[in-house]
XYZ file of N, CA, C and O in Angstrom:
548
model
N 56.992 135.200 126.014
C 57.974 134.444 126.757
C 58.200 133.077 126.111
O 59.387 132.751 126.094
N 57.261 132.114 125.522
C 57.488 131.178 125.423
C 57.825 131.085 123.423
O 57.937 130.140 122.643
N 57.883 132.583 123.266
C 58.331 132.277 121.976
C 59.766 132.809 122.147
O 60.680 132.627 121.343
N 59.817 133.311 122.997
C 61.833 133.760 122.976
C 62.650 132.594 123.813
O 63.845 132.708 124.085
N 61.820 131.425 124.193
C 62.201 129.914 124.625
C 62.321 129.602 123.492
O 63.468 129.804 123.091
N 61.613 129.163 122.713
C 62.203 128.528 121.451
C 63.010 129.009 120.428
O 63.634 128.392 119.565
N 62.884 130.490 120.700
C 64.142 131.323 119.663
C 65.276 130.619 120.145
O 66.081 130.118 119.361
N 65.432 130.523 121.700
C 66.909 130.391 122.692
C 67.308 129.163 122.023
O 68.305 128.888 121.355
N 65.849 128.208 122.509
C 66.331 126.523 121.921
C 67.107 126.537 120.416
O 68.263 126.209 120.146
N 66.102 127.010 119.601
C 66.505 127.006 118.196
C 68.109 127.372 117.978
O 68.850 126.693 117.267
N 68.604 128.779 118.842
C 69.642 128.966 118.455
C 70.843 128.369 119.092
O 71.973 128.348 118.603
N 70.292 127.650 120.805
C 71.369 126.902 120.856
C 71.438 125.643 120.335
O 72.308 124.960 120.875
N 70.876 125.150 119.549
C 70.596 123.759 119.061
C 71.234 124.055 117.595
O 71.667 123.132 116.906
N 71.259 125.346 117.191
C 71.773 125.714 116.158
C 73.814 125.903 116.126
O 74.520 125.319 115.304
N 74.071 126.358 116.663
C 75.097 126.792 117.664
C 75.944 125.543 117.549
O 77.063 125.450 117.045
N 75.294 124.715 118.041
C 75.633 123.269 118.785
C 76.358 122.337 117.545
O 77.404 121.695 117.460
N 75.138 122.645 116.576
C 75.309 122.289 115.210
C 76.646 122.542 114.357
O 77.490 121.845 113.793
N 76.451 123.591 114.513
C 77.962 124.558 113.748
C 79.170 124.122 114.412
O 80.038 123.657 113.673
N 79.362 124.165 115.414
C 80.553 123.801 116.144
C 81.496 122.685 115.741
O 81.213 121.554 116.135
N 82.921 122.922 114.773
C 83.610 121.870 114.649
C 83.717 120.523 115.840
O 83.917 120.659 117.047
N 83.560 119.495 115.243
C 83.389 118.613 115.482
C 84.829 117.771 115.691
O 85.435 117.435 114.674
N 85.477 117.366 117.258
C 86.928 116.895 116.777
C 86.721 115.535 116.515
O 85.692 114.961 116.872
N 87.879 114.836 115.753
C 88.214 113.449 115.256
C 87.625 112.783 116.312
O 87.898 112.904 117.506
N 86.600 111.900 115.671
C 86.608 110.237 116.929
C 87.718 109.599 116.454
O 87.939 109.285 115.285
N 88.623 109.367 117.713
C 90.009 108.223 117.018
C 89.644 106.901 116.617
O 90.264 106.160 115.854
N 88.233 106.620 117.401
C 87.628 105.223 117.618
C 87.082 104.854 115.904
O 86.919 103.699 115.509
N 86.852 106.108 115.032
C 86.280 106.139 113.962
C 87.779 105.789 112.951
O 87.787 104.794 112.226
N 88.564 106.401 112.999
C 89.657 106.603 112.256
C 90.716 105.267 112.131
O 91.298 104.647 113.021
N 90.716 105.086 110.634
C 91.727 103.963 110.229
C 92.807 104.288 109.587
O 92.962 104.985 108.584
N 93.793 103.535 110.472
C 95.184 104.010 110.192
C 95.936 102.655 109.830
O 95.740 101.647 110.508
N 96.544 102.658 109.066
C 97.564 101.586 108.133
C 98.913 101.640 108.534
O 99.823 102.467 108.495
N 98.720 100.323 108.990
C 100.163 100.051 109.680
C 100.598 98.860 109.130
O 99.913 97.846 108.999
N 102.685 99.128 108.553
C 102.858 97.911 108.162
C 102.903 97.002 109.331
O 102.911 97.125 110.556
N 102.935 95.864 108.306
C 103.197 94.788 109.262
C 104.121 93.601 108.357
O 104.479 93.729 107.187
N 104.364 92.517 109.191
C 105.440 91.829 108.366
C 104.986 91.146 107.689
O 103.815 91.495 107.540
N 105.230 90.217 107.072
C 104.852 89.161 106.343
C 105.380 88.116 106.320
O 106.556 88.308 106.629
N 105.115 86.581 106.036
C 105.396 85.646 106.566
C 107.197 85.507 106.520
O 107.877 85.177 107.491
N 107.649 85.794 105.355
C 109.154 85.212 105.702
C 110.109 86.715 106.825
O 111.320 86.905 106.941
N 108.954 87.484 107.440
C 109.955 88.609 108.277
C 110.164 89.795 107.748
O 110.700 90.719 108.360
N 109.656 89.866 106.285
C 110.208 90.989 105.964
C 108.949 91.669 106.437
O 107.981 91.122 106.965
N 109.201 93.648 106.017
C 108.051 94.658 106.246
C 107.716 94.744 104.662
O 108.314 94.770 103.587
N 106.046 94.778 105.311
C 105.286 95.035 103.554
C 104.152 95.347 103.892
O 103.491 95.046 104.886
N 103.889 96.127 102.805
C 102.611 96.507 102.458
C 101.491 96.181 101.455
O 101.825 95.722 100.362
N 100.561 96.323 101.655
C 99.269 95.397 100.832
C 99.067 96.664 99.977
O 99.685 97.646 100.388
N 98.420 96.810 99.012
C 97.388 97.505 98.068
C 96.742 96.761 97.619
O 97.040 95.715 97.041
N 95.125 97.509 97.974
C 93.927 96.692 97.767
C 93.894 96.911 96.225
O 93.640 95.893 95.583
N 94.125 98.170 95.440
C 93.735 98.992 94.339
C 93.925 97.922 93.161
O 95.150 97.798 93.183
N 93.543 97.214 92.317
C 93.917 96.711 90.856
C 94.964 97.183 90.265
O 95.982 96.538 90.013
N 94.809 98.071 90.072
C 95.492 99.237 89.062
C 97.049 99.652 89.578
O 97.842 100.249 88.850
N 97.426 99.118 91.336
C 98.544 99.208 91.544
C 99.284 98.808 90.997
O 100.130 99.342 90.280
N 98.965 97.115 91.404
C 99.695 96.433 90.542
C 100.841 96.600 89.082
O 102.065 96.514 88.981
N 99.762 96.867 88.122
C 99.816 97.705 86.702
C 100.610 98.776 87.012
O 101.348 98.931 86.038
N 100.872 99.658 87.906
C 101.030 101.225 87.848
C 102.651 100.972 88.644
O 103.442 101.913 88.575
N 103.171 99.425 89.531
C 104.140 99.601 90.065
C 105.379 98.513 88.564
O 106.524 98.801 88.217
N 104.566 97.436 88.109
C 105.199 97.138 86.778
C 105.298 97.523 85.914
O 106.377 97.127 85.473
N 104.633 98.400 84.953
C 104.367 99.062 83.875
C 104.745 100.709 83.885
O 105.007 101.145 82.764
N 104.792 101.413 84.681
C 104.615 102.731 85.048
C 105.929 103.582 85.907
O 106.548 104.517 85.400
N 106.191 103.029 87.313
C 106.679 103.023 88.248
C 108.132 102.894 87.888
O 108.441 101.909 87.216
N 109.197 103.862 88.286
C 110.865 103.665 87.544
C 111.009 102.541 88.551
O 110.425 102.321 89.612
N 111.940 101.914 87.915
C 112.148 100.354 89.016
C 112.815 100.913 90.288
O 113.113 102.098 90.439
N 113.048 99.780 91.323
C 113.211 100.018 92.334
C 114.853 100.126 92.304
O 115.233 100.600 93.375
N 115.841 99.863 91.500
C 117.182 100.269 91.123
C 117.369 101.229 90.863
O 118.554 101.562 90.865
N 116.278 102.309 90.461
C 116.805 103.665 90.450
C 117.137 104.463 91.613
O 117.690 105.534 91.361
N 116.918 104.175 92.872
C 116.546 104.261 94.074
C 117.252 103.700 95.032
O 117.391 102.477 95.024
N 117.842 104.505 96.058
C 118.661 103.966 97.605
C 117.532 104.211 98.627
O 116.704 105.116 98.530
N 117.609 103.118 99.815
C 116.838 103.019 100.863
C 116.855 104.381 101.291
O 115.874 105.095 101.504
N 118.234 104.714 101.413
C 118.153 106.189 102.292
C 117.289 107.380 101.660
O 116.659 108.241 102.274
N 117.412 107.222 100.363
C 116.843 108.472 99.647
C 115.146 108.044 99.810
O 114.396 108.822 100.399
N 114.780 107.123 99.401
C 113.252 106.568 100.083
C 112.806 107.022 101.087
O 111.831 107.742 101.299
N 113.933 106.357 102.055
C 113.491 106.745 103.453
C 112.962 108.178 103.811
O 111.981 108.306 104.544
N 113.472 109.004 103.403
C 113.852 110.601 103.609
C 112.920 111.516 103.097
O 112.481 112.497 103.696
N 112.535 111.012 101.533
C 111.117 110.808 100.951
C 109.678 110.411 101.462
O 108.632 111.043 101.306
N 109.904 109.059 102.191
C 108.170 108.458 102.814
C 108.413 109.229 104.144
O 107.560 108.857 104.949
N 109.159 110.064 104.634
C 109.169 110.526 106.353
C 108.067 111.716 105.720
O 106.883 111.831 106.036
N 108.855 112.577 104.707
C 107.816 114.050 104.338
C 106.765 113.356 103.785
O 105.855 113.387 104.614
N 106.430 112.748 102.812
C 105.601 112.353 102.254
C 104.403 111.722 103.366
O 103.394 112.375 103.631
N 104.689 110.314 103.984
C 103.762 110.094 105.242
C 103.027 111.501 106.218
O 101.849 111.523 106.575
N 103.960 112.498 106.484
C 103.643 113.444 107.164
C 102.613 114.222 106.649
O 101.645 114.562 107.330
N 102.834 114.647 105.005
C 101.990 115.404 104.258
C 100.761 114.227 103.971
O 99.628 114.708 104.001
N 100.799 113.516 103.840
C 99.481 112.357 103.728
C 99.084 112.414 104.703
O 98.022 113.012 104.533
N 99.215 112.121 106.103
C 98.299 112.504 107.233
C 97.848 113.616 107.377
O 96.717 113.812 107.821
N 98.509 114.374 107.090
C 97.970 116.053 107.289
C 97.000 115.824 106.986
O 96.077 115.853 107.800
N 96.795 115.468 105.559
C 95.687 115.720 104.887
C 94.157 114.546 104.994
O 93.022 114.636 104.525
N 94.714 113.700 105.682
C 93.670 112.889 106.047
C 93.199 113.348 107.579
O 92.016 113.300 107.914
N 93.926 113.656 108.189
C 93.578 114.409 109.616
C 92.742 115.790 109.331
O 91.739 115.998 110.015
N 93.156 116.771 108.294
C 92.311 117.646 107.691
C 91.182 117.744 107.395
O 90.438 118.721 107.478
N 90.864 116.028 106.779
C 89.950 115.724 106.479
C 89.792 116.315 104.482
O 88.883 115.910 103.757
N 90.522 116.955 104.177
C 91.044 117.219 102.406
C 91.430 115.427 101.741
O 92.135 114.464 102.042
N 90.358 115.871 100.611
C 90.807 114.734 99.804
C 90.365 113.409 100.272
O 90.880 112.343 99.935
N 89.330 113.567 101.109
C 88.490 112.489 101.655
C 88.121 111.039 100.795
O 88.255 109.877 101.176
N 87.616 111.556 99.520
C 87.581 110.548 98.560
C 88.926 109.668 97.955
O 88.695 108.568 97.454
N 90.257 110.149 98.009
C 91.050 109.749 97.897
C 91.864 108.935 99.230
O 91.891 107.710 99.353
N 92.503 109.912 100.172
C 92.853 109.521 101.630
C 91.466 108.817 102.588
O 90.544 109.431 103.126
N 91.702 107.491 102.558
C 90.963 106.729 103.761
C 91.696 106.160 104.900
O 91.170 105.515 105.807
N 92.916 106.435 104.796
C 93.491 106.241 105.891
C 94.487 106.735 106.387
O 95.086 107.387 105.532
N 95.113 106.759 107.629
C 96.484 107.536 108.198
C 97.127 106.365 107.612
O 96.621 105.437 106.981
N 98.824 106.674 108.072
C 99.470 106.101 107.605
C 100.855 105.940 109.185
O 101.619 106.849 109.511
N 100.780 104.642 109.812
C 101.506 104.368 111.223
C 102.774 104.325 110.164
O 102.790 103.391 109.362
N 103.776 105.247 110.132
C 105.085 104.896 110.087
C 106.041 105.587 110.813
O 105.982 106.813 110.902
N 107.279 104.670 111.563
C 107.834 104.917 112.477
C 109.512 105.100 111.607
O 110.347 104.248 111.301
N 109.490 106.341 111.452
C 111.204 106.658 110.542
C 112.744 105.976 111.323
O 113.828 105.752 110.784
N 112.397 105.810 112.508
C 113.341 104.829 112.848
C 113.175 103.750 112.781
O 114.055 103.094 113.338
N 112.373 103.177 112.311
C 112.410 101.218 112.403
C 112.850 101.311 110.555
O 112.544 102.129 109.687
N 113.840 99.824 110.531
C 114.428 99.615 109.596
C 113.229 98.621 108.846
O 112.988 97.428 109.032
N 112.602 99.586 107.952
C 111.904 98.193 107.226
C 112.144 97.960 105.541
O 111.337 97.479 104.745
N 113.559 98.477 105.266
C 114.339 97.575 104.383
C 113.684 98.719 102.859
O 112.654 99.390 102.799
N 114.888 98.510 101.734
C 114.372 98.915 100.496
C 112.914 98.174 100.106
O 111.835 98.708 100.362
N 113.007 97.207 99.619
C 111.737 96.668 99.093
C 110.234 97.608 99.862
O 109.160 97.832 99.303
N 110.562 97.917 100.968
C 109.237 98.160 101.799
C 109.163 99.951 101.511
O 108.164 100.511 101.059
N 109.970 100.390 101.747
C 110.135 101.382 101.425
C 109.875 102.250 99.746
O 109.356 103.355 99.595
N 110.421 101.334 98.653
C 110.017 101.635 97.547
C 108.305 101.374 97.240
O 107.534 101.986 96.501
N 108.111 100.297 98.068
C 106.576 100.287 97.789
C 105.450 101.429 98.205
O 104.319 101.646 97.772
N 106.183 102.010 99.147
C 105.788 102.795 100.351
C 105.435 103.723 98.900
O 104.406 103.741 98.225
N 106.815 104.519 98.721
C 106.828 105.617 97.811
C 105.783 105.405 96.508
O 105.095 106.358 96.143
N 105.725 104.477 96.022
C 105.212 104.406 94.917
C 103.773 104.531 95.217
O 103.127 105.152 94.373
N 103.130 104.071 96.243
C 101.891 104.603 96.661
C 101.517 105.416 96.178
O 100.741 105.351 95.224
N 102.207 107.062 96.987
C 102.078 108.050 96.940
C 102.543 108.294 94.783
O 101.799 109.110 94.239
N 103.140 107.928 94.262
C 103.153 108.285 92.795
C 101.961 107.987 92.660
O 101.112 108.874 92.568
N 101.561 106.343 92.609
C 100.308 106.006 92.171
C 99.187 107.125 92.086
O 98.660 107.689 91.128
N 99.003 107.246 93.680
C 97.765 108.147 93.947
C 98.006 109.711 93.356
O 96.929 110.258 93.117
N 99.265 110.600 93.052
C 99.274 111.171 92.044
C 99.078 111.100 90.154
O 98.917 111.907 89.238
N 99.199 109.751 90.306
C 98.943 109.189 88.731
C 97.624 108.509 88.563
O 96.960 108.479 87.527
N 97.449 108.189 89.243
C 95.193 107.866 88.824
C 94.462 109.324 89.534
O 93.570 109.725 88.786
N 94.543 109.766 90.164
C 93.718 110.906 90.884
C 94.126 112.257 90.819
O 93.440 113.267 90.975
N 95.534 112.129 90.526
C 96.062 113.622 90.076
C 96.563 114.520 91.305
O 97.083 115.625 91.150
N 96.328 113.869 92.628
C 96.653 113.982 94.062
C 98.272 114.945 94.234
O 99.219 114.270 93.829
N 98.615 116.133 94.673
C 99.574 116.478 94.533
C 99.654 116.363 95.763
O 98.897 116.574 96.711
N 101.594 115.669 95.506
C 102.229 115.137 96.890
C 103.266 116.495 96.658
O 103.603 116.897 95.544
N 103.594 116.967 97.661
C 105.172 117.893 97.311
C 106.493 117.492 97.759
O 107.573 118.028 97.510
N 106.132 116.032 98.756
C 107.530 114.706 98.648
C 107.990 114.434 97.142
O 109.170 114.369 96.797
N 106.999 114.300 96.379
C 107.435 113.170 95.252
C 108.437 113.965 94.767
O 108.438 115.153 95.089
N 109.597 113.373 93.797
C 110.439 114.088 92.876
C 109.783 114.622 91.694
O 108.742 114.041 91.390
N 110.004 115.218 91.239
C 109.616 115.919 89.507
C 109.705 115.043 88.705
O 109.421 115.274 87.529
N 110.196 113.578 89.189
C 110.526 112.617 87.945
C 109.078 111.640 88.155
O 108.119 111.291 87.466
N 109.384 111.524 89.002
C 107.780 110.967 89.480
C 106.600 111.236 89.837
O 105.924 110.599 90.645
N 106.243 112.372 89.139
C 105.058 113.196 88.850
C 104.683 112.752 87.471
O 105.160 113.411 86.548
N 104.010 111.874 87.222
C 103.664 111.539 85.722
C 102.665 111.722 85.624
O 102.108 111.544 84.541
């Protein structure tokens, strides 16, 4: 008897174990723009290498209309959370991404947005299926 008690324990303690585990939201960091001092919307990158990868690398932001951006970071944001909500690509994705496709937050914010997502296909090799074929480098 008291060894088919600890079989029970063992296996519900085992059990217990296995059982997907859902998201703590309380755990989870999500990136939200915010403005910056003269009003406009912007975004930070902590990375070094952005920098470098949005001057040197990155087709300028004249190749590019807000709208076509826009239309771009809606799939793109969507497929980046997926995959951080998935929990895929953990080492790369550390955060969600708060963007709201109706708030106007202007070309500049928007091209930065996008280029993110190149970046993180161009140092990590990260396949986005937003990006264009031109910006897969």
């Amino acid at each position: 008897m008291k060894k088919a008690f600890y079989l029970l324990a063992l296996l519900a303690v085992f059990t217990i174990s296995c059982t997907p585990q859902k998201p703590n939201p309380e755990n989870q960091t999500v990136m939200k723009p915010e403005k910056n001092d003269d009003g406009e919307w912007d975004i930070d990158v902590i990375d070094t290498q952005y920098d470098y990868f949005l001057n040197a690398i990155a087709k300028p932001m004249s190749m590019y209309t807000e709208s076509y951006l826009k239309t771009r970071n809606q799939f793109l944001v969507s497929e980046w959370n997926s995959y951080y909500y998935s929990g895929r690509y953990r080492n790369v994705i550390e955060s969600a991404i708060d963007y709201d496709p109706n708030e106007n937050y202007g070309l500049k914010f928007e091209y930065k947005l996008y280029q993110v997502f190149a970046y993180v296909h161009w140092k990590y090799g990260l396949r986005m299926q937003g990006l264009s074929a031109t910006d897969r480098r």
